[in-house]
Amino acid sequence: RTLNIPLRLDIFYEYSDDTTNGSGVQRELLERWCIDYKNVNMPLASSSSSSSKVMTGATKSSSSLMNNNINSSVSQLRLVCKRIVVLLRNLHCATRLLPAYR
């Protein structure tokens, strides 16, 4: 499973247009954000401990390795979601500070 799928955030301005027939709601794209996840390398301490386990013969079965990969993937996804929430909260706060905010 990959976490490198970008998150796209489109910001539209919706306004009513009386000249058109029908609902009269128009949308205009103001901004488009593309948020990418960049994988950070694991610390050297964890990689050296795993290599020492392999050297001593203490290896794990393939099912437990698969479970660890899934758990690692889920924990990475949770971390990405938390960081996106923080980013969007900061963006919202910065938007409210702008003079055009009502």
Short mmCIF file of C-alpha atoms in Angstrom, two decimals, residues 22-57:
data_model
loop_
_atom_site.label_atom_id
_atom_site.label_comp_id
_atom_site.label_asym_id
_atom_site.label_seq_id
_atom_site.Cartn_x
_atom_site.Cartn_y
_atom_site.Cartn_z
CA GLY A 22 -32.33 27.95 -13.19
CA SER A 23 -30.63 27.74 -9.84
CA GLY A 24 -28.32 30.67 -10.54
CA VAL A 25 -25.43 29.43 -8.38
CA GLN A 26 -22.04 29.85 -10.04
CA ARG A 27 -18.70 28.47 -8.84
CA GLU A 28 -15.32 29.99 -9.55
CA LEU A 29 -12.08 28.22 -8.68
CA LEU A 30 -9.91 30.44 -6.49
CA GLU A 31 -7.11 28.13 -5.41
CA ARG A 32 -6.02 24.54 -5.88
CA TRP A 33 -3.74 22.94 -3.29
CA CYS A 34 -1.86 19.68 -3.82
CA ILE A 35 -0.56 18.16 -0.58
CA ASP A 36 1.97 15.36 -1.03
CA TYR A 37 3.25 12.90 1.54
CA LYS A 38 7.01 12.46 1.61
CA ASN A 39 8.28 9.36 3.34
CA VAL A 40 10.97 10.00 5.94
CA ASN A 41 13.70 7.39 6.32
CA MET A 42 13.64 5.30 9.45
CA PRO A 43 16.20 6.16 12.16
CA LEU A 44 19.50 4.33 12.06
CA ALA A 45 18.99 2.82 15.53
CA SER A 46 15.98 0.75 14.46
CA SER A 47 17.66 -0.46 11.28
CA SER A 48 20.78 -1.57 13.17
CA SER A 49 18.72 -3.48 15.74
CA SER A 50 16.82 -5.28 12.99
CA SER A 51 20.07 -6.18 11.25
CA SER A 52 21.47 -7.58 14.51
CA LYS A 53 18.38 -9.78 14.89
CA VAL A 54 18.93 -11.17 11.42
CA MET A 55 22.60 -11.80 12.17
CA THR A 56 21.73 -13.77 15.33
CA GLY A 57 19.05 -15.78 13.53
#
